[in-house]
Short mmCIF file of C-alpha atoms in Angstrom, two decimals:
data_model
loop_
_atom_site.label_atom_id
_atom_site.label_comp_id
_atom_site.label_asym_id
_atom_site.label_seq_id
_atom_site.Cartn_x
_atom_site.Cartn_y
_atom_site.Cartn_z
CA MET A 1 212.53 49.95 -153.65
CA THR A 2 209.04 48.62 -154.14
CA GLN A 3 207.12 50.06 -151.23
CA MET A 4 207.13 53.09 -149.07
CA PRO A 5 207.92 52.08 -145.50
CA PRO A 6 205.27 53.09 -142.95
CA ALA A 7 205.91 56.16 -140.82
CA VAL A 8 207.04 54.14 -137.81
CA ASN A 9 208.27 50.56 -137.90
CA THR A 10 207.24 48.73 -134.78
CA ILE A 11 206.25 45.17 -133.99
CA ALA A 12 203.06 46.46 -132.36
CA PRO A 13 200.63 45.06 -135.00
CA LEU A 14 201.77 41.44 -134.45
CA SER A 15 199.05 39.45 -132.72
CA ASN A 16 201.19 38.31 -129.79
CA VAL A 17 202.48 41.83 -129.19
CA THR A 18 198.92 43.12 -129.01
CA LEU A 19 197.92 40.29 -126.68
CA CYS A 20 200.89 40.81 -124.39
CA THR A 21 200.59 44.61 -124.23
CA SER A 22 196.87 44.58 -123.63
CA ALA A 23 197.27 41.91 -120.91
CA LEU A 24 199.89 43.97 -119.12
CA GLU A 25 197.71 47.08 -119.43
CA ARG A 26 194.73 45.18 -118.04
CA ALA A 27 196.81 44.33 -114.96
CA MET A 28 198.06 47.91 -114.66
CA ASN A 29 194.61 49.46 -114.89
CA ARG A 30 192.68 46.85 -112.91
CA PRO A 31 190.28 47.86 -110.16
CA GLY A 32 191.91 47.49 -106.74
CA HIS A 33 190.09 44.38 -105.66
CA LEU A 34 191.21 42.27 -108.60
CA PRO A 35 194.42 40.23 -108.59
CA GLY A 36 197.32 41.65 -110.58
CA MET A 37 199.30 38.81 -112.01
CA ILE A 38 199.03 37.77 -115.64
CA SER A 39 200.50 34.79 -117.26
CA PHE A 40 201.42 34.76 -120.92
CA TYR A 41 202.40 31.32 -122.13
CA GLY A 42 203.06 29.33 -125.23
CA PRO A 43 205.61 27.19 -127.09
CA SER A 44 209.10 28.53 -127.55
CA GLY A 45 209.79 30.54 -130.64
CA TRP A 46 206.31 32.03 -130.80
CA GLY A 47 207.56 35.51 -130.04
CA LYS A 48 206.63 35.88 -126.39
CA THR A 49 209.84 37.59 -125.37
CA SER A 50 209.79 39.79 -128.45
CA ALA A 51 206.28 40.82 -127.57
CA ALA A 52 207.35 41.47 -123.98
CA ALA A 53 210.21 43.71 -125.19
CA TYR A 54 207.68 46.00 -126.82
CA SER A 55 205.36 45.99 -123.77
CA ALA A 56 208.31 46.58 -121.46
CA ASN A 57 209.40 49.58 -123.49
CA MET A 58 205.90 50.95 -123.60
CA HIS A 59 205.55 50.86 -119.83
CA GLN A 60 209.18 50.98 -118.66
CA ALA A 61 208.76 47.60 -117.02
CA TYR A 62 211.45 45.84 -115.02
CA TYR A 63 212.41 42.59 -116.67
CA VAL A 64 214.16 39.47 -115.42
CA GLU A 65 214.79 36.28 -117.30
CA CYS A 66 215.03 33.24 -114.97
CA LYS A 67 217.75 30.67 -115.38
CA SER A 68 217.42 27.00 -114.51
CA SER A 69 220.21 27.22 -111.96
CA TRP A 70 218.61 30.04 -109.99
CA THR A 71 217.76 29.79 -106.33
CA LYS A 72 215.33 32.08 -104.54
CA LYS A 73 218.22 34.31 -103.63
CA ALA A 74 219.47 34.48 -107.21
CA LEU A 75 216.03 35.55 -108.38
CA LEU A 76 215.87 38.34 -105.82
CA ILE A 77 219.35 39.57 -106.56
CA ALA A 78 218.56 39.63 -110.28
CA MET A 79 215.41 41.66 -109.65
CA LEU A 80 217.27 44.12 -107.43
CA THR A 81 220.07 44.50 -109.95
CA GLU A 82 217.54 45.21 -112.65
CA MET A 83 216.09 47.91 -110.37
CA GLY A 84 219.49 49.38 -109.44
CA VAL A 85 219.05 48.59 -105.75
CA MET A 86 221.86 47.32 -103.55
CA PRO A 87 220.69 43.89 -102.27
CA ALA A 88 220.17 43.59 -98.49
CA PRO A 89 221.77 40.56 -96.78
CA THR A 90 218.73 38.42 -96.13
CA ILE A 91 216.02 36.93 -98.30
CA TYR A 92 213.14 38.60 -96.46
CA GLN A 93 214.79 42.03 -96.62
CA MET A 94 215.43 41.60 -100.31
CA THR A 95 211.82 40.61 -100.86
CA ASP A 96 210.76 43.82 -99.09
CA GLN A 97 213.20 45.87 -101.17
CA VAL A 98 211.80 44.53 -104.42
CA ALA A 99 208.22 45.14 -103.28
CA GLU A 100 209.02 48.63 -102.06
CA GLN A 101 210.71 49.70 -105.28
CA LEU A 102 207.75 48.32 -107.30
CA VAL A 103 205.27 50.24 -105.17
CA LEU A 104 207.20 53.50 -105.28
CA SER A 105 208.09 53.46 -108.96
CA GLY A 106 204.67 52.20 -110.05
CA ARG A 107 206.36 50.18 -112.75
CA PRO A 108 205.29 46.68 -113.74
CA LEU A 109 207.52 43.62 -113.45
CA ILE A 110 208.01 41.03 -116.19
CA ILE A 111 209.39 37.61 -115.29
CA ASP A 112 210.42 35.52 -118.28
CA GLU A 113 211.16 31.75 -118.36
CA PHE A 114 209.01 31.46 -115.27
CA ASP A 115 208.98 27.65 -115.63
CA HIS A 116 212.44 27.51 -114.10
CA ILE A 117 211.16 29.17 -110.99
CA VAL A 118 208.20 26.82 -110.75
CA GLN A 119 210.58 23.91 -110.75
CA LYS A 120 212.75 25.54 -108.11
CA ASN A 121 209.86 26.17 -105.74
CA ALA A 122 210.76 29.87 -105.74
CA VAL A 123 207.16 30.64 -106.69
CA GLU A 124 206.41 31.75 -103.14
CA ILE A 125 208.96 34.52 -103.44
CA VAL A 126 207.10 36.00 -106.39
CA ARG A 127 203.87 35.71 -104.44
CA ASP A 128 205.47 37.55 -101.48
CA VAL A 129 206.68 40.28 -103.84
CA TYR A 130 203.18 40.55 -105.28
CA GLU A 131 201.54 40.59 -101.82
CA GLY A 132 203.96 43.26 -100.70
CA SER A 133 203.44 45.51 -103.67
CA ASN A 134 200.20 44.68 -105.47
CA ALA A 135 202.22 45.56 -108.52
CA PRO A 136 201.22 44.29 -111.95
CA ILE A 137 203.39 41.26 -112.69
CA LEU A 138 203.56 39.51 -116.06
CA LEU A 139 204.81 35.93 -116.00
CA ILE A 140 206.01 34.41 -119.24
CA GLY A 141 206.42 30.69 -119.62
CA GLU A 142 206.13 27.63 -121.77
CA GLU A 143 202.95 25.88 -122.75
CA ARG A 144 202.70 23.79 -119.57
CA LEU A 145 202.96 26.77 -117.22
CA GLU A 146 199.30 26.71 -116.24
CA GLY A 147 199.37 23.04 -115.34
CA ASN A 148 202.58 23.41 -113.39
CA LEU A 149 201.27 26.34 -111.40
CA ARG A 150 198.17 24.42 -110.37
CA ARG A 151 200.22 22.85 -107.59
CA TRP A 152 200.48 26.30 -106.02
CA GLU A 153 196.88 27.00 -105.30
CA ARG A 154 197.46 30.24 -103.44
CA PHE A 155 199.51 31.47 -106.35
CA HIS A 156 197.01 30.30 -108.90
CA ASN A 157 194.27 32.36 -107.21
CA ARG A 158 196.15 35.61 -107.73
CA MET A 159 196.08 35.40 -111.46
CA LEU A 160 194.04 38.05 -113.20
CA ASP A 161 194.25 36.30 -116.53
CA TRP A 162 195.84 33.42 -118.43
CA VAL A 163 196.81 34.56 -121.89
CA PRO A 164 197.92 31.87 -124.36
CA ALA A 165 200.25 33.14 -127.05
CA GLN A 166 198.86 32.64 -130.56
CA PRO A 167 200.55 30.94 -133.52
CA ALA A 168 201.65 33.45 -136.16
CA SER A 169 199.02 34.03 -138.83
CA LEU A 170 199.28 35.15 -142.40
CA LYS A 171 198.59 38.68 -141.23
CA ASP A 172 201.59 38.46 -138.87
CA ALA A 173 203.75 37.07 -141.65
CA ARG A 174 202.76 40.00 -143.87
CA HIS A 175 203.77 42.44 -141.19
CA LEU A 176 207.07 40.65 -140.51
CA CYS A 177 207.73 40.66 -144.24
CA GLN A 178 207.16 44.41 -144.34
CA LEU A 179 209.57 44.86 -141.44
CA TYR A 180 212.34 42.52 -142.50
CA CYS A 181 212.13 42.23 -146.27
CA THR A 182 212.90 45.74 -147.32
CA LYS A 183 214.34 45.13 -150.74
CA SER A 184 212.01 42.58 -152.19
CA HIS A 185 208.35 41.79 -151.67
CA ILE A 186 207.14 38.28 -150.87
CA GLU A 187 203.69 37.48 -152.25
CA ASP A 188 200.84 36.08 -150.17
CA ASP A 189 200.92 32.58 -151.66
CA LEU A 190 204.54 32.12 -150.66
CA LEU A 191 203.90 33.72 -147.26
CA GLU A 192 201.09 31.21 -146.71
CA ARG A 193 203.51 28.39 -147.38
CA ILE A 194 206.06 29.90 -145.04
CA VAL A 195 203.46 30.17 -142.26
CA GLU A 196 202.48 26.54 -142.80
CA PHE A 197 206.11 25.32 -142.79
CA SER A 198 206.92 27.38 -139.71
CA LYS A 199 204.04 25.86 -137.71
CA GLY A 200 203.09 29.16 -136.19
CA ALA A 201 206.53 29.97 -134.77
CA ALA A 202 207.38 33.60 -135.45
CA ARG A 203 211.07 32.85 -135.06
CA ARG A 204 210.99 30.30 -137.87
CA ILE A 205 208.97 32.65 -140.04
CA CYS A 206 211.73 35.21 -139.65
CA VAL A 207 214.34 32.63 -140.62
CA ASN A 208 212.35 31.66 -143.68
CA LEU A 209 211.64 35.26 -144.68
CA ASN A 210 215.35 35.84 -144.49
CA ILE A 211 216.12 32.83 -146.67
CA VAL A 212 213.61 33.86 -149.31
CA HIS A 213 214.54 37.50 -149.16
CA ASP A 214 218.24 36.71 -149.62
CA PHE A 215 217.40 34.55 -152.62
CA ALA A 216 215.19 37.22 -154.18
CA CYS A 217 217.87 39.85 -153.66
CA ARG A 218 220.52 37.69 -155.25
CA LYS A 219 218.27 37.21 -158.29
CA HIS A 220 217.36 40.93 -158.30
CA MET A 221 213.66 40.11 -158.05
CA GLU A 222 211.43 42.92 -156.84
CA ARG A 223 208.77 40.43 -155.78
CA ILE A 224 208.65 36.70 -155.45
CA ASN A 225 205.74 34.24 -155.35
CA ALA A 226 205.31 30.55 -154.53
CA SER A 227 205.83 29.28 -158.05
CA GLU A 228 209.01 31.29 -158.45
CA TRP A 229 210.29 29.87 -155.19
CA GLY A 230 209.33 26.41 -156.39
CA ARG A 231 210.32 23.46 -154.31
CA LYS A 232 213.38 24.95 -152.73
CA GLN A 233 213.91 24.11 -149.08
CA LEU A 234 212.27 26.09 -146.31
CA TYR A 235 213.31 25.89 -142.67
CA THR A 236 211.00 23.81 -140.50
CA GLY A 237 213.12 23.62 -137.38
CA GLU A 238 213.27 19.85 -137.64
CA ALA A 239 216.44 17.87 -138.02
CA PRO A 240 216.78 16.67 -141.59
CA ARG A 241 215.35 13.24 -142.31
CA ARG A 242 217.81 10.37 -142.48
CA ARG A 243 218.98 9.82 -145.97
CA VAL A 244 219.81 6.25 -146.96
CA PHE A 245 222.46 5.89 -149.60
CA MET B 1 207.15 46.00 -90.35
CA SER B 2 210.86 46.54 -90.50
CA ARG B 3 211.90 49.62 -92.39
CA VAL B 4 213.46 48.47 -95.62
CA THR B 5 216.12 50.66 -97.05
CA LEU B 6 216.62 51.13 -100.74
CA LYS B 7 220.22 51.93 -101.31
CA PRO B 8 221.28 52.42 -104.87
CA ARG B 9 223.93 50.08 -106.24
CA ASN B 10 225.92 53.07 -107.46
CA ALA B 11 225.87 54.67 -103.99
CA GLY B 12 229.67 54.61 -103.81
CA ARG B 13 230.00 56.67 -106.98
CA PRO B 14 226.63 58.34 -107.56
CA ALA B 15 225.91 60.66 -110.45
CA ILE B 16 225.04 64.21 -109.44
CA ARG B 17 221.25 63.86 -109.54
CA ASP B 18 221.46 60.41 -107.90
CA ALA B 19 223.36 61.92 -105.01
CA ILE B 20 220.86 64.79 -104.56
CA TRP B 21 217.86 62.49 -104.84
CA MET B 22 219.40 60.02 -102.38
CA ALA B 23 219.98 62.83 -99.89
CA ILE B 24 216.37 64.00 -100.32
CA ARG B 25 215.03 60.48 -99.74
CA ASN B 26 217.23 60.01 -96.71
CA ARG B 27 215.98 63.19 -95.06
CA SER B 28 212.43 63.65 -96.38
CA LEU B 29 212.38 67.08 -94.69
CA PHE B 30 215.29 69.17 -95.89
CA THR B 31 216.77 72.53 -96.80
CA ILE B 32 218.99 73.31 -99.76
CA PRO B 33 222.06 73.98 -97.59
CA GLU B 34 221.60 70.54 -95.99
CA LEU B 35 221.57 68.92 -99.41
CA ILE B 36 224.67 70.79 -100.43
CA ALA B 37 226.42 69.57 -97.28
CA ASP B 38 225.20 66.00 -97.77
CA THR B 39 226.21 65.71 -101.38
CA GLY B 40 229.14 68.07 -101.76
CA GLN B 41 227.65 69.32 -105.02
CA LYS B 42 227.71 72.89 -106.26
CA SER B 43 224.96 74.99 -104.77
CA ALA B 44 223.64 76.06 -108.19
CA THR B 45 223.33 72.42 -109.27
CA VAL B 46 221.45 71.44 -106.12
CA ARG B 47 219.21 74.47 -106.31
CA ASP B 48 218.36 73.86 -109.99
CA TYR B 49 217.35 70.26 -109.35
CA VAL B 50 215.37 71.17 -106.22
CA HIS B 51 213.42 73.78 -108.15
CA ALA B 52 212.85 71.38 -111.00
CA LEU B 53 211.56 68.73 -108.60
CA ALA B 54 209.25 71.29 -107.01
CA ALA B 55 207.92 72.40 -110.37
CA ALA B 56 207.18 68.77 -111.23
CA GLY B 57 205.41 68.19 -107.90
CA TYR B 58 207.84 65.76 -106.34
CA ILE B 59 208.68 68.00 -103.42
CA ARG B 60 206.89 70.85 -101.71
CA HIS B 61 207.97 73.92 -99.84
CA LEU B 62 206.60 74.01 -96.29
CA LYS B 63 205.28 77.52 -95.65
CA ASN B 64 204.85 77.56 -91.89
CA ALA B 65 207.79 75.52 -90.75
CA THR B 66 210.64 76.93 -88.71
CA PRO B 67 213.99 76.38 -90.31
CA THR B 68 216.15 73.94 -88.38
CA SER B 69 219.42 74.79 -90.02
CA GLY B 70 220.89 77.39 -92.31
CA ARG B 71 219.91 80.99 -91.90
CA GLY B 72 216.25 81.10 -92.68
CA ALA B 73 216.60 78.47 -95.39
CA LYS B 74 213.32 77.20 -96.81
CA ILE B 75 212.23 73.78 -95.64
CA TRP B 76 211.13 71.34 -98.26
CA ARG B 77 209.32 68.04 -97.99
CA LEU B 78 209.44 65.01 -100.20
CA ASP B 79 205.89 64.52 -101.42
CA ARG B 80 206.12 61.95 -104.16
CA ASP B 81 208.79 59.30 -103.65
CA THR B 82 209.18 57.35 -106.86
CA GLY B 83 211.87 55.01 -105.56
CA ILE B 84 215.51 54.66 -106.15
CA GLU B 85 215.88 56.40 -109.52
CA PRO B 86 216.00 60.19 -109.53
CA PRO B 87 213.07 61.62 -111.52
CA ARG B 88 214.19 62.51 -115.01
CA ILE B 89 212.95 66.00 -115.53
CA THR B 90 214.11 69.13 -117.28
CA LEU B 91 215.00 72.23 -115.32
CA GLU B 92 211.42 73.43 -115.89
CA GLY B 93 210.06 70.27 -114.31
CA GLN B 94 208.85 68.67 -117.53
CA GLU B 95 209.41 64.99 -118.19
CA ASP B 96 212.79 64.64 -119.84
CA THR B 97 212.57 62.16 -122.70
CA SER B 98 215.94 62.94 -124.21
CA GLY B 99 217.47 59.58 -123.26
CA ARG B 100 214.39 57.60 -124.03
CA CYS B 101 215.65 55.96 -127.25
CA ARG B 102 218.84 54.85 -125.53
CA ASP B 103 216.83 53.44 -122.64
CA GLN B 104 214.70 51.45 -125.04
CA LEU B 105 217.72 50.12 -126.88
CA TRP B 106 219.25 49.05 -123.58
CA ARG B 107 216.08 47.34 -122.40
CA ALA B 108 215.69 45.52 -125.70
CA MET B 109 219.34 44.39 -125.56
CA LYS B 110 218.83 42.92 -122.12
CA MET B 111 215.74 41.05 -123.28
CA LEU B 112 216.86 39.69 -126.66
CA ASN B 113 219.24 36.79 -126.62
CA ASP B 114 220.98 37.81 -129.76
CA PHE B 115 220.24 40.56 -132.25
CA ASP B 116 221.45 42.45 -135.26
CA LYS B 117 221.04 46.19 -135.65
CA ALA B 118 217.67 45.86 -137.42
CA ASP B 119 216.23 43.46 -134.82
CA LEU B 120 217.35 45.70 -132.05
CA ALA B 121 215.87 48.82 -133.62
CA LEU B 122 212.56 47.05 -134.18
CA HIS B 123 212.30 45.72 -130.65
CA ALA B 124 213.36 49.03 -129.15
CA SER B 125 210.79 51.08 -131.12
CA THR B 126 207.47 52.28 -129.86
CA GLU B 127 205.12 54.58 -131.75
CA GLU B 128 205.91 57.41 -129.41
CA HIS B 129 209.69 56.93 -129.45
CA PRO B 130 210.79 55.20 -132.64
CA VAL B 131 214.43 54.11 -132.83
CA SER B 132 216.24 54.11 -136.16
CA VAL B 133 218.54 51.35 -137.36
CA GLN B 134 221.32 53.92 -137.43
CA SER B 135 220.87 54.72 -133.74
CA ALA B 136 220.84 51.04 -132.96
CA ALA B 137 224.03 50.51 -134.97
CA ARG B 138 225.74 53.40 -133.19
CA TYR B 139 224.72 52.17 -129.76
CA ILE B 140 225.89 48.64 -130.63
CA SER B 141 229.20 49.96 -131.90
CA TYR B 142 230.21 51.82 -128.78
CA LEU B 143 228.90 49.29 -126.30
CA ARG B 144 230.88 46.67 -128.19
CA ARG B 145 234.00 48.77 -128.03
CA ALA B 146 233.44 49.25 -124.31
CA GLY B 147 233.30 45.47 -123.80
CA TYR B 148 229.57 45.06 -123.22
CA LEU B 149 228.69 43.11 -126.32
CA ALA B 150 230.15 40.03 -127.97
CA ARG B 151 229.85 39.63 -131.70
CA ILE B 152 228.50 36.10 -132.06
CA GLN B 153 228.24 36.11 -135.84
CA PRO B 154 230.30 38.22 -138.25
CA PRO B 155 228.52 39.95 -141.11
CA GLN B 156 227.92 37.61 -144.07
CA GLY B 157 227.17 39.19 -147.40
CA ARG B 158 223.89 41.02 -147.01
CA ARG B 159 223.36 39.86 -143.42
CA PRO B 160 224.57 42.16 -140.71
CA ALA B 161 226.57 40.90 -137.72
CA ARG B 162 224.75 39.54 -134.69
CA TYR B 163 225.57 40.47 -131.14
CA ARG B 164 224.81 39.49 -127.63
CA LEU B 165 224.94 41.40 -124.34
CA LEU B 166 227.36 39.63 -122.00
CA ASN B 167 225.72 38.19 -118.91
CA SER B 168 228.08 40.07 -116.65
CA LYS B 169 227.05 43.33 -118.30
CA HIS B 170 223.39 43.23 -117.25
CA THR B 171 224.33 46.02 -114.90
CA GLY B 172 220.98 47.57 -114.19
CA PRO B 173 218.15 49.79 -115.30
CA ARG B 174 220.03 52.80 -116.61
CA ALA B 175 221.40 52.73 -120.16
CA PRO B 176 225.16 53.15 -120.30
CA ARG B 177 226.02 56.15 -122.42
CA LEU B 178 228.85 57.75 -124.27
CA VAL B 179 230.41 60.73 -122.56
CA CYS B 180 232.97 63.10 -123.96
CA ALA B 181 233.86 65.30 -121.03
CA GLY B 182 236.68 67.80 -120.91
CA ASP B 183 239.50 68.65 -123.25
CA GLY B 184 241.83 65.88 -124.24
CA VAL B 185 239.64 63.25 -122.55
CA ARG B 186 238.79 60.50 -124.98
CA PRO B 187 235.13 59.49 -125.20
CA ARG B 188 234.23 56.77 -122.75
CA VAL B 189 231.17 54.76 -121.89
CA TYR B 190 229.70 55.76 -118.55
CA ASP B 191 227.56 53.20 -116.73
CA LEU B 192 225.30 54.96 -114.25
CA ASN B 193 224.36 51.66 -112.66
CA THR B 194 227.85 51.03 -111.34
CA GLY B 195 229.35 54.52 -111.58
CA GLU B 196 232.13 53.08 -113.75
CA TYR B 197 233.75 54.43 -116.87
CA HIS B 198 234.79 52.14 -119.71
CA PRO B 199 237.31 53.28 -122.30
CA LEU B 200 236.53 52.46 -125.89
CA GLY B 201 238.72 49.67 -127.24
CA GLY B 202 239.56 48.67 -130.83
CA ALA B 203 237.71 49.76 -133.95
CA ALA B 204 234.05 48.83 -134.26
#
């Protein structure tokens, strides 16, 4: 044991978690005349869903993750299931049900992988739900989400804010290290290299922290720095280069 | 606008408070005997929950109304309808946070594609309601034995096993929980969303 763990271990200090939570809170506490949808977007692996898990638990949000095969009806049924409501037979009744439960419960809605819905033209359903409830809705999607939504002007206008997810920084890596590397400490110079190799993706940073931490534990090292790690492989997420024999 | 009806998915097999809350929402003006008749629950149970709801400000006693049924039974009105889920309050009307950690674990499970016990505990924790790795491991263990989780990667050396919540088990908002009711009844997992019980299978 090298360090005392903090009183409570949460992912709250990570930059994307802060961004996501504050965005959701902005939508929840907005003055009545402002629109209530927020979009939180960025490349995959940057920790958007992780961040949303924390925000959802903070505010008891309803959460659905869209699938590429979903139709409008599938989306509505998934939302109703998540709310514990028996779906009505028709699309418009289901839309009303979702909106009503959002209004009554006062809980926010988080829709992940929203890109799938944009491609399926089910965007209008989400707009109807929003119009019917004025509930805070957080949409999570890939980098191109903003561009894709431009086609839906009426939808676009109801956005309170566009929040781009941020690449993981050294500060984030330090915090992840504190959370995941409990038996051995990774020094800043090595963390810097990990951040660089991971190209900002929190998911890759976690993989790399794990690799380094396992190594350090095997060697019974209480701390490890860049020179001790040397030129050993780190995970970049890329397929290995072709080797010619 | 057409009146939309919110019927809970577990309406066929509601839990006690679900049944009472549903009856209250259906009537909006009601007396305790009416609720007892609607739900078939014990009168003490209904009365306790009604008084708790009143203490928490969800319902109000109408002073000048004439009773429509029962002998001089008080008439109550639903004041604050919070939707389909019955308010989680103690008998004194305080917010009941006793199941909060389990709720957070369940929500995190539904959101994470795959997780080990440490991941799950981290994503389920908030400052106000931290969740320990031990609680996460315990919850994983019994949900796995009840057939909710698949182990997608066995433990390897220092790395703990990774799990995934089956798609068919995204049953709803309420966290399934372990119940040990009655003598000689083996512990089972009770899913409030569907009203179903799941026996615990093989060792964790």
